[in-house]
PDB file of C-alpha atoms in Angstrom:
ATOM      1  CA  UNK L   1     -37.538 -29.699  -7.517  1.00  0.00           C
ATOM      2  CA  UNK L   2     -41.363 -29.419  -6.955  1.00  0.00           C
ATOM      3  CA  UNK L   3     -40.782 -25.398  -6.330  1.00  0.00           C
ATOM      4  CA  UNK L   4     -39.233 -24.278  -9.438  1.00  0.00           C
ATOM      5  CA  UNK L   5     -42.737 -25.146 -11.531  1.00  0.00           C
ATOM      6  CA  UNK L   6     -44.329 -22.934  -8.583  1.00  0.00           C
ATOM      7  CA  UNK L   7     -41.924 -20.222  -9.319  1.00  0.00           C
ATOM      8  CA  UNK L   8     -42.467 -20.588 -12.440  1.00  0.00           C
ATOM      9  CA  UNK L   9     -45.941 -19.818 -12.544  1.00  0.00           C
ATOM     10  CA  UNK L  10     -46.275 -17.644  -9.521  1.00  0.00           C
ATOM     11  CA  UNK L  11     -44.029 -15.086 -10.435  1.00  0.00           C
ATOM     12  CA  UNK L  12     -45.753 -13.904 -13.474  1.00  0.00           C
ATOM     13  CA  UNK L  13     -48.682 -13.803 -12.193  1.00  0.00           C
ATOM     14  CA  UNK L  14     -47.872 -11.679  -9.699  1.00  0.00           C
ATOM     15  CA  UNK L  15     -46.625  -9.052 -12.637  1.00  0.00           C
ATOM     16  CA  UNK L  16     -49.586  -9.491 -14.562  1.00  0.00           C
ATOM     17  CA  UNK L  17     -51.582  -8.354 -10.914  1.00  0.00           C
ATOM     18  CA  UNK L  18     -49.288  -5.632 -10.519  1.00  0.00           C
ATOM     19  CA  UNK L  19     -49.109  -4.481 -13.902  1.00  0.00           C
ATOM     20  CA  UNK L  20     -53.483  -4.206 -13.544  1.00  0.00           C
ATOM     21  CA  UNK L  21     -53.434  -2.508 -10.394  1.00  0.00           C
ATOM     22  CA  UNK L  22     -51.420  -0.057 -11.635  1.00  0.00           C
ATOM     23  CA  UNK L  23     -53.398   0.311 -15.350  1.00  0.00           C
ATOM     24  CA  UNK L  24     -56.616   0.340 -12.785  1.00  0.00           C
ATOM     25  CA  UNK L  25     -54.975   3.331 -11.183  1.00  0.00           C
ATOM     26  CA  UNK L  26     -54.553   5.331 -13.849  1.00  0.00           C
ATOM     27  CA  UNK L  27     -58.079   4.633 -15.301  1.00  0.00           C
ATOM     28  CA  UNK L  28     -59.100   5.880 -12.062  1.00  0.00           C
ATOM     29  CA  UNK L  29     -56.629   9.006 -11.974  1.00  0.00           C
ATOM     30  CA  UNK L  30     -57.818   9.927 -15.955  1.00  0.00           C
ATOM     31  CA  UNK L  31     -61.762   9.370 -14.765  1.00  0.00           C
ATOM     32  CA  UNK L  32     -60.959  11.693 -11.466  1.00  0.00           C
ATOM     33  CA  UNK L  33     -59.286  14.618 -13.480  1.00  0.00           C
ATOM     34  CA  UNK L  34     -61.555  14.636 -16.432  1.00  0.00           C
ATOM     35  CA  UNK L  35     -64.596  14.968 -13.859  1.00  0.00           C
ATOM     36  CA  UNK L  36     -62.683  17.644 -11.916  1.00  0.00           C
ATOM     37  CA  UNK L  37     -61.549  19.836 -14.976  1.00  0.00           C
ATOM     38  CA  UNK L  38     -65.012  19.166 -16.339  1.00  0.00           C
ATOM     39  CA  UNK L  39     -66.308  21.015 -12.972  1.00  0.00           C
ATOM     40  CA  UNK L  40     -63.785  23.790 -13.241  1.00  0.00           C
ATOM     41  CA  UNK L  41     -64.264  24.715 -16.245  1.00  0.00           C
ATOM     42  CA  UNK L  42     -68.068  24.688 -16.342  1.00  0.00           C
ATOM     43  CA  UNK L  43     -67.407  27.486 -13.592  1.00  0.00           C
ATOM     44  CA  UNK L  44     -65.063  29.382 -16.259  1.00  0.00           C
ATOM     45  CA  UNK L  45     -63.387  28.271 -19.121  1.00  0.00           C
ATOM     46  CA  UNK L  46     -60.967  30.494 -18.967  1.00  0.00           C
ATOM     47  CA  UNK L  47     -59.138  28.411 -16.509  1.00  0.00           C
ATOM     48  CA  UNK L  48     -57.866  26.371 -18.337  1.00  0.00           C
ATOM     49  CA  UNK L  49     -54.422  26.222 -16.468  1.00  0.00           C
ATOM     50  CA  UNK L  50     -56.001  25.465 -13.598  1.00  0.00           C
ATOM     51  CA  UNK L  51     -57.671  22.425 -14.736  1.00  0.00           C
ATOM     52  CA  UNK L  52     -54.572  20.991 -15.798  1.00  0.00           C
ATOM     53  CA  UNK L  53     -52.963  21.667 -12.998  1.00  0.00           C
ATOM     54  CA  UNK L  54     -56.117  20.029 -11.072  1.00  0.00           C
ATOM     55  CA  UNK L  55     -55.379  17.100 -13.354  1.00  0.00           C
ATOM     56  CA  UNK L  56     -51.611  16.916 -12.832  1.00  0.00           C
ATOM     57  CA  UNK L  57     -52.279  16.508  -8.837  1.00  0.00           C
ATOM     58  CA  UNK L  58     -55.271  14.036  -9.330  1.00  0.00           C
ATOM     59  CA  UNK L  59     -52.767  11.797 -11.070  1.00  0.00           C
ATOM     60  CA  UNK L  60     -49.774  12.375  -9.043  1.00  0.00           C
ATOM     61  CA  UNK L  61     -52.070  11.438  -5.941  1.00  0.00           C
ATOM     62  CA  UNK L  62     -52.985   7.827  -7.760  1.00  0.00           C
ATOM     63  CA  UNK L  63     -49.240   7.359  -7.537  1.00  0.00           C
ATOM     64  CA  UNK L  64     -49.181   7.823 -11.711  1.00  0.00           C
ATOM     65  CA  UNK L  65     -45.447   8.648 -12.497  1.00  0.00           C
ATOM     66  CA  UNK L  66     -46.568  10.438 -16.192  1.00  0.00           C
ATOM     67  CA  UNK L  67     -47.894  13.636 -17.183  1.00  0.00           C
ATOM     68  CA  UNK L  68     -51.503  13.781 -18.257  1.00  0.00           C
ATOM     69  CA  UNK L  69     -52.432  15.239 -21.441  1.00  0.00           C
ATOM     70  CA  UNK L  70     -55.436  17.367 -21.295  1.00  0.00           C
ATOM     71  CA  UNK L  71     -57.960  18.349 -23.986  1.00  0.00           C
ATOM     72  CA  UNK L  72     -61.006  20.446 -23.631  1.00  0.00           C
ATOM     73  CA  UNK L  73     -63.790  21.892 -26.027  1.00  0.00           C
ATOM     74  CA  UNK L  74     -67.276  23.408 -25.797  1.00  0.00           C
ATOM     75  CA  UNK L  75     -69.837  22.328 -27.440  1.00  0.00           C
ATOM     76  CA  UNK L  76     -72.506  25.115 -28.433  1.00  0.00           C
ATOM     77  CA  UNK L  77     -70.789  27.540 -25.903  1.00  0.00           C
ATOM     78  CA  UNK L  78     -73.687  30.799 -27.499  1.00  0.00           C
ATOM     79  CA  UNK L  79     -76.286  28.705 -26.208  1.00  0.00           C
ATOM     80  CA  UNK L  80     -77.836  27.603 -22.824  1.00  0.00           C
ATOM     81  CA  UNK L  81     -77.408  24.217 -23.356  1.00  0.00           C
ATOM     82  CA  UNK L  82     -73.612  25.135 -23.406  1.00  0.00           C
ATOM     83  CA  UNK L  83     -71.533  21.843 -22.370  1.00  0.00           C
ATOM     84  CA  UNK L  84     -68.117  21.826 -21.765  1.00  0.00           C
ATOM     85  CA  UNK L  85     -65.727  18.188 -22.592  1.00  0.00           C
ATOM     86  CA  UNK L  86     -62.515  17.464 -21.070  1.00  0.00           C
ATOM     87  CA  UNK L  87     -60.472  14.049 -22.189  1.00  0.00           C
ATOM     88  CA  UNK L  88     -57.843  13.608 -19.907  1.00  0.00           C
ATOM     89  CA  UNK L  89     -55.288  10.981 -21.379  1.00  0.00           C
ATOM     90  CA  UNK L  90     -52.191   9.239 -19.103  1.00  0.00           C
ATOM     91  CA  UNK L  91     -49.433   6.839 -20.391  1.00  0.00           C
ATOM     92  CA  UNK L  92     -49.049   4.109 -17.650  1.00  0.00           C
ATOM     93  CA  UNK L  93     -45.833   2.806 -17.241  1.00  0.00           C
ATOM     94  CA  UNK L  94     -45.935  -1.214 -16.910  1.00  0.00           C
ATOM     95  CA  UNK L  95     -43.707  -1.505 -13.652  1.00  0.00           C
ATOM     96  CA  UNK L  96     -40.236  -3.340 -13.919  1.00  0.00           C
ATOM     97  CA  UNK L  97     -39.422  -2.469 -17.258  1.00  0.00           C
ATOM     98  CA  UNK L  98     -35.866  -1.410 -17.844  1.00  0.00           C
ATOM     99  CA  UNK L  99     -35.370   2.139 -19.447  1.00  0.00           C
ATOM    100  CA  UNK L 100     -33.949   1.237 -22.033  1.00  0.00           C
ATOM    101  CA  UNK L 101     -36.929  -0.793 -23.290  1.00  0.00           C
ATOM    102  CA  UNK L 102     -38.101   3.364 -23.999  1.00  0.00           C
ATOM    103  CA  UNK L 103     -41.520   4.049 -22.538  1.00  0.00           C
ATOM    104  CA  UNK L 104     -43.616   0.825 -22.501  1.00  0.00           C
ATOM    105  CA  UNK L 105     -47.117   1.443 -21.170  1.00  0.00           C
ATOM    106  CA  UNK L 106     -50.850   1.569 -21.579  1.00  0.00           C
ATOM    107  CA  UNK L 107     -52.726   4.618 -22.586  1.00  0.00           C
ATOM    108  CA  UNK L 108     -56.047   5.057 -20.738  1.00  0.00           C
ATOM    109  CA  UNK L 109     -58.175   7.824 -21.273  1.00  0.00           C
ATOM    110  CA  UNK L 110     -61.421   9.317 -19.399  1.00  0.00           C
ATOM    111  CA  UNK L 111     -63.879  11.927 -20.840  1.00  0.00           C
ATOM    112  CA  UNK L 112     -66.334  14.027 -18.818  1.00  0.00           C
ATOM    113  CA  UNK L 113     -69.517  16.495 -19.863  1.00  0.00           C
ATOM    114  CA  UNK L 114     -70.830  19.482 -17.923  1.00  0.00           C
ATOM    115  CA  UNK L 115     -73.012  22.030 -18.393  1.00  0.00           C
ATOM    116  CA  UNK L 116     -71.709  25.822 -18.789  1.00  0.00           C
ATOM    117  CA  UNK L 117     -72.901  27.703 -15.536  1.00  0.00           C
ATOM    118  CA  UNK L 118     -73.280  31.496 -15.802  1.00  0.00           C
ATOM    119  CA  UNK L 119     -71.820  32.795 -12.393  1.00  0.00           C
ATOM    120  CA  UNK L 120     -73.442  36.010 -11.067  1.00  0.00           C
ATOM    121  CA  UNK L 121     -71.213  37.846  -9.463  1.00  0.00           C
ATOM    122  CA  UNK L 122     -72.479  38.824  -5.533  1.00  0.00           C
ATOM    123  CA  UNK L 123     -74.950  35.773  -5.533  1.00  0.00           C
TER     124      UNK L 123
END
């Protein structure tokens, strides 16, 4: 009798742990591939598909089960104080949810700055 009230109390607490880890993951994930798209496209901002797809692996690797949504604009791109934003947004599934419940998560987002680098080509 003295384990039920246990159960009671343990069990959600162990979904409310789980559920964190795996919002803390994807806050993580979204920080990782807004720095690394940041990066890429500093280099070029023509590659645009290649900073998704940078962002689509960061999050895959963080064990996200979503695709990321990816959002980039430069900010006085004529100048040379050119800087380059990338928001990287991920819907986190809450774990142990049946389907049918329709996509219950948390959004997290991440946002990263850098500057626009002129590469010279040879050097």
């Amino acid at each position: 009798t003295c384990a039920l009230p246990i159960l009671v109390l343990v069990i959600p607490v162990l979904y409310i742990v789980l559920a964190v880890g795996h919002v803390s993951a994807g806050a993580m994930a979204a920080d990782a591939g807004a720095r690394e798209a940041a990066r890429i496209l500093a280099e070029d901002v023509e590659r645009q598909g290649d900073a998704e797809h940078a962002v689509s692996l960061i999050v895959e690797d963080f064990g996200v089960e979503t695709q990321p949504v990816v959002s980039s604009s430069c900010q006085a791109c004529d100048s040379a104080e050119a800087m380059i934003e990338v928001r990287v947004s991920v819907r986190v599934p809450l774990p142990f949810l049946p389907a049918w419940l329709g996509p219950v998560g948390m959004d997290v987002s991440s946002s990263a700055n850098a500057p626009l680098r002129e590469v010279v080509a040879g050097g």
